[in-house]
Amino acid sequence: MRIVVTGMGVVSPIGTSTDQFWNAAIKGTSGISVIHCFDASGLRSRIAGQIAGFNTAAFLTAKQLVKI
């Protein structure tokens, strides 16, 4: 088996860059909060790890965006 690392990046509730993520992780920052991107009132849980301010169009083509 071969493993090839072609780059390093992260998209998570505590950061969307490696530096931002690492700084939040070593501080013990939680990425869990009340859901605010949709109405979760009908769900059992109203908390989640949400990724705020992430622009998918900056990383995906228009064709890829249609698939998600």
mmCIF file of N, CA and C in Angstrom:
data_model
loop_
_atom_site.group_PDB
_atom_site.id
_atom_site.type_symbol
_atom_site.label_atom_id
_atom_site.label_comp_id
_atom_site.label_asym_id
_atom_site.label_seq_id
_atom_site.Cartn_x
_atom_site.Cartn_y
_atom_site.Cartn_z
ATOM 1 N N MET A 1 0.842 -1.163 0.000
ATOM 2 C CA MET A 1 0.000 0.000 0.000
ATOM 3 C C MET A 1 0.896 1.237 0.000
ATOM 4 N N ARG A 2 0.502 2.230 -0.787
ATOM 5 C CA ARG A 2 1.208 3.505 -0.828
ATOM 6 C C ARG A 2 0.306 4.613 -0.317
ATOM 7 N N ILE A 3 0.917 5.521 0.374
ATOM 8 C CA ILE A 3 0.199 6.703 0.830
ATOM 9 C C ILE A 3 0.958 7.911 0.319
ATOM 10 N N VAL A 4 0.233 8.817 -0.314
ATOM 11 C CA VAL A 4 0.847 10.013 -0.875
ATOM 12 C C VAL A 4 0.163 11.236 -0.270
ATOM 13 N N VAL A 5 0.942 12.088 0.332
ATOM 14 C CA VAL A 5 0.423 13.340 0.873
ATOM 15 C C VAL A 5 0.739 14.428 -0.142
ATOM 16 N N THR A 6 -0.301 15.041 -0.680
ATOM 17 C CA THR A 6 -0.104 16.058 -1.717
ATOM 18 C C THR A 6 -0.275 17.471 -1.189
ATOM 19 N N GLY A 7 -0.667 17.591 0.030
ATOM 20 C CA GLY A 7 -0.874 18.906 0.616
ATOM 21 C C GLY A 7 -1.418 18.758 2.013
ATOM 22 N N MET A 8 -1.550 19.857 2.686
ATOM 23 C CA MET A 8 -2.061 19.802 4.046
ATOM 24 C C MET A 8 -3.123 20.873 4.190
ATOM 25 N N GLY A 9 -4.267 20.476 4.658
ATOM 26 C CA GLY A 9 -5.352 21.420 4.861
ATOM 27 C C GLY A 9 -6.372 20.842 5.813
ATOM 28 N N VAL A 10 -7.250 21.687 6.252
ATOM 29 C CA VAL A 10 -8.279 21.250 7.188
ATOM 30 C C VAL A 10 -9.507 22.138 7.019
ATOM 31 N N VAL A 11 -10.648 21.517 7.139
ATOM 32 C CA VAL A 11 -11.918 22.236 7.180
ATOM 33 C C VAL A 11 -12.673 21.639 8.356
ATOM 34 N N SER A 12 -12.799 22.400 9.425
ATOM 35 C CA SER A 12 -13.434 21.891 10.638
ATOM 36 C C SER A 12 -14.150 23.021 11.358
ATOM 37 N N PRO A 13 -14.971 22.683 12.338
ATOM 38 C CA PRO A 13 -15.677 23.728 13.083
ATOM 39 C C PRO A 13 -14.754 24.661 13.872
ATOM 40 N N ILE A 14 -13.495 24.265 14.093
ATOM 41 C CA ILE A 14 -12.588 25.149 14.843
ATOM 42 C C ILE A 14 -11.542 25.815 13.956
ATOM 43 N N GLY A 15 -11.674 25.673 12.651
ATOM 44 C CA GLY A 15 -10.755 26.361 11.768
ATOM 45 C C GLY A 15 -10.791 25.837 10.357
ATOM 46 N N THR A 16 -10.547 26.724 9.411
ATOM 47 C CA THR A 16 -10.538 26.322 7.999
ATOM 48 C C THR A 16 -9.157 26.498 7.376
ATOM 49 N N SER A 17 -8.152 26.603 8.218
ATOM 50 C CA SER A 17 -6.765 26.580 7.767
ATOM 51 C C SER A 17 -5.978 25.804 8.817
ATOM 52 N N THR A 18 -4.827 25.315 8.447
ATOM 53 C CA THR A 18 -4.053 24.517 9.404
ATOM 54 C C THR A 18 -3.651 25.359 10.622
ATOM 55 N N ASP A 19 -3.231 26.603 10.412
ATOM 56 C CA ASP A 19 -2.840 27.456 11.542
ATOM 57 C C ASP A 19 -4.026 27.754 12.458
ATOM 58 N N GLN A 20 -5.138 28.125 11.869
ATOM 59 C CA GLN A 20 -6.345 28.437 12.645
ATOM 60 C C GLN A 20 -6.807 27.209 13.436
ATOM 61 N N PHE A 21 -6.822 26.057 12.785
ATOM 62 C CA PHE A 21 -7.224 24.820 13.443
ATOM 63 C C PHE A 21 -6.273 24.476 14.586
ATOM 64 N N TRP A 22 -4.979 24.512 14.325
ATOM 65 C CA TRP A 22 -3.993 24.126 15.331
ATOM 66 C C TRP A 22 -4.068 25.044 16.554
ATOM 67 N N ASN A 23 -4.147 26.349 16.333
ATOM 68 C CA ASN A 23 -4.236 27.283 17.456
ATOM 69 C C ASN A 23 -5.478 27.034 18.305
ATOM 70 N N ALA A 24 -6.600 26.787 17.660
ATOM 71 C CA ALA A 24 -7.837 26.502 18.397
ATOM 72 C C ALA A 24 -7.733 25.159 19.130
ATOM 73 N N ALA A 25 -7.120 24.176 18.495
ATOM 74 C CA ALA A 25 -6.992 22.846 19.106
ATOM 75 C C ALA A 25 -6.106 22.884 20.352
ATOM 76 N N ILE A 26 -4.985 23.583 20.290
ATOM 77 C CA ILE A 26 -4.106 23.604 21.463
ATOM 78 C C ILE A 26 -4.683 24.460 22.595
ATOM 79 N N LYS A 27 -5.603 25.364 22.269
ATOM 80 C CA LYS A 27 -6.294 26.148 23.296
ATOM 81 C C LYS A 27 -7.476 25.382 23.883
ATOM 82 N N GLY A 28 -7.850 24.265 23.252
ATOM 83 C CA GLY A 28 -8.993 23.485 23.724
ATOM 84 C C GLY A 28 -10.328 24.055 23.293
ATOM 85 N N THR A 29 -10.338 24.828 22.232
ATOM 86 C CA THR A 29 -11.559 25.443 21.733
ATOM 87 C C THR A 29 -12.522 24.376 21.218
ATOM 88 N N SER A 30 -13.778 24.483 21.593
ATOM 89 C CA SER A 30 -14.797 23.565 21.097
ATOM 90 C C SER A 30 -15.445 24.138 19.847
ATOM 91 N N GLY A 31 -15.710 23.292 18.880
ATOM 92 C CA GLY A 31 -16.394 23.720 17.670
ATOM 93 C C GLY A 31 -17.882 23.416 17.715
ATOM 94 N N ILE A 32 -18.350 22.940 18.845
ATOM 95 C CA ILE A 32 -19.760 22.569 18.993
ATOM 96 C C ILE A 32 -20.542 23.773 19.509
ATOM 97 N N SER A 33 -21.655 24.062 18.849
ATOM 98 C CA SER A 33 -22.499 25.184 19.262
ATOM 99 C C SER A 33 -23.939 24.922 18.840
ATOM 100 N N VAL A 34 -24.815 25.827 19.221
ATOM 101 C CA VAL A 34 -26.224 25.737 18.840
ATOM 102 C C VAL A 34 -26.316 25.852 17.316
ATOM 103 N N ILE A 35 -27.130 25.007 16.700
ATOM 104 C CA ILE A 35 -27.317 25.037 15.246
ATOM 105 C C ILE A 35 -28.007 26.335 14.860
ATOM 106 N N HIS A 36 -27.385 27.055 13.915
ATOM 107 C CA HIS A 36 -27.967 28.316 13.477
ATOM 108 C C HIS A 36 -28.132 28.403 11.956
ATOM 109 N N CYS A 37 -27.685 27.385 11.228
ATOM 110 C CA CYS A 37 -27.769 27.475 9.762
ATOM 111 C C CYS A 37 -29.085 26.900 9.211
ATOM 112 N N PHE A 38 -29.889 26.280 10.056
ATOM 113 C CA PHE A 38 -31.224 25.825 9.662
ATOM 114 C C PHE A 38 -32.068 25.657 10.921
ATOM 115 N N ASP A 39 -33.372 25.511 10.767
ATOM 116 C CA ASP A 39 -34.276 25.349 11.897
ATOM 117 C C ASP A 39 -34.155 23.930 12.439
ATOM 118 N N ALA A 40 -33.592 23.790 13.619
ATOM 119 C CA ALA A 40 -33.394 22.475 14.220
ATOM 120 C C ALA A 40 -34.404 22.203 15.329
ATOM 121 N N SER A 41 -35.444 23.004 15.418
ATOM 122 C CA SER A 41 -36.403 22.866 16.515
ATOM 123 C C SER A 41 -37.106 21.510 16.529
ATOM 124 N N GLY A 42 -37.215 20.855 15.389
ATOM 125 C CA GLY A 42 -37.867 19.551 15.340
ATOM 126 C C GLY A 42 -36.920 18.377 15.572
ATOM 127 N N LEU A 43 -35.675 18.657 15.830
ATOM 128 C CA LEU A 43 -34.688 17.594 16.035
ATOM 129 C C LEU A 43 -34.439 17.345 17.519
ATOM 130 N N ARG A 44 -33.982 16.150 17.848
ATOM 131 C CA ARG A 44 -33.679 15.829 19.243
ATOM 132 C C ARG A 44 -32.479 16.623 19.746
ATOM 133 N N SER A 45 -31.513 16.838 18.885
ATOM 134 C CA SER A 45 -30.325 17.597 19.260
ATOM 135 C C SER A 45 -30.327 18.927 18.512
ATOM 136 N N ARG A 46 -29.962 19.960 19.213
ATOM 137 C CA ARG A 46 -29.914 21.283 18.588
ATOM 138 C C ARG A 46 -28.510 21.869 18.622
ATOM 139 N N ILE A 47 -27.528 20.981 18.793
ATOM 140 C CA ILE A 47 -26.136 21.410 18.763
ATOM 141 C C ILE A 47 -25.389 20.603 17.705
ATOM 142 N N ALA A 48 -24.344 21.206 17.144
ATOM 143 C CA ALA A 48 -23.565 20.523 16.109
ATOM 144 C C ALA A 48 -22.244 21.252 15.906
ATOM 145 N N GLY A 49 -21.368 20.609 15.188
ATOM 146 C CA GLY A 49 -20.123 21.253 14.771
ATOM 147 C C GLY A 49 -20.339 21.832 13.385
ATOM 148 N N GLN A 50 -20.517 23.134 13.305
ATOM 149 C CA GLN A 50 -20.800 23.806 12.038
ATOM 150 C C GLN A 50 -19.560 24.548 11.555
ATOM 151 N N ILE A 51 -19.414 24.643 10.265
ATOM 152 C CA ILE A 51 -18.268 25.343 9.688
ATOM 153 C C ILE A 51 -18.759 26.693 9.182
ATOM 154 N N ALA A 52 -18.449 27.731 9.927
ATOM 155 C CA ALA A 52 -18.910 29.078 9.597
ATOM 156 C C ALA A 52 -17.946 29.757 8.631
ATOM 157 N N GLY A 53 -18.487 30.463 7.683
ATOM 158 C CA GLY A 53 -17.680 31.272 6.790
ATOM 159 C C GLY A 53 -16.862 30.517 5.764
ATOM 160 N N PHE A 54 -17.195 29.274 5.503
ATOM 161 C CA PHE A 54 -16.449 28.496 4.508
ATOM 162 C C PHE A 54 -17.121 28.637 3.154
ATOM 163 N N ASN A 55 -16.373 29.079 2.169
ATOM 164 C CA ASN A 55 -16.901 29.294 0.826
ATOM 165 C C ASN A 55 -16.500 28.130 -0.070
ATOM 166 N N THR A 56 -17.420 27.211 -0.330
ATOM 167 C CA THR A 56 -17.108 26.035 -1.151
ATOM 168 C C THR A 56 -16.744 26.418 -2.582
ATOM 169 N N ALA A 57 -17.279 27.519 -3.071
ATOM 170 C CA ALA A 57 -17.007 27.949 -4.445
ATOM 171 C C ALA A 57 -15.531 28.308 -4.650
ATOM 172 N N ALA A 58 -14.831 28.604 -3.582
ATOM 173 C CA ALA A 58 -13.404 28.930 -3.690
ATOM 174 C C ALA A 58 -12.551 27.680 -3.929
ATOM 175 N N PHE A 59 -13.128 26.504 -3.688
ATOM 176 C CA PHE A 59 -12.365 25.263 -3.785
ATOM 177 C C PHE A 59 -12.914 24.275 -4.809
ATOM 178 N N LEU A 60 -14.170 24.448 -5.224
ATOM 179 C CA LEU A 60 -14.813 23.505 -6.133
ATOM 180 C C LEU A 60 -15.250 24.205 -7.419
ATOM 181 N N THR A 61 -15.304 23.434 -8.482
ATOM 182 C CA THR A 61 -15.802 23.975 -9.749
ATOM 183 C C THR A 61 -17.328 24.035 -9.702
ATOM 184 N N ALA A 62 -17.922 24.746 -10.654
ATOM 185 C CA ALA A 62 -19.386 24.836 -10.722
ATOM 186 C C ALA A 62 -20.003 23.454 -10.897
ATOM 187 N N LYS A 63 -19.360 22.598 -11.660
ATOM 188 C CA LYS A 63 -19.859 21.239 -11.876
ATOM 189 C C LYS A 63 -19.831 20.436 -10.567
ATOM 190 N N GLN A 64 -18.790 20.594 -9.786
ATOM 191 C CA GLN A 64 -18.702 19.885 -8.510
ATOM 192 C C GLN A 64 -19.732 20.420 -7.510
ATOM 193 N N LEU A 65 -19.982 21.719 -7.547
ATOM 194 C CA LEU A 65 -20.938 22.323 -6.618
ATOM 195 C C LEU A 65 -22.355 21.807 -6.857
ATOM 196 N N VAL A 66 -22.688 21.489 -8.097
ATOM 197 C CA VAL A 66 -24.029 20.978 -8.408
ATOM 198 C C VAL A 66 -24.254 19.628 -7.718
ATOM 199 N N LYS A 67 -23.197 18.859 -7.535
ATOM 200 C CA LYS A 67 -23.299 17.518 -6.948
ATOM 201 C C LYS A 67 -23.527 17.535 -5.436
ATOM 202 N N ILE A 68 -23.241 18.644 -4.778
ATOM 203 C CA ILE A 68 -23.385 18.642 -3.320
ATOM 204 C C ILE A 68 -24.662 19.268 -2.839
#
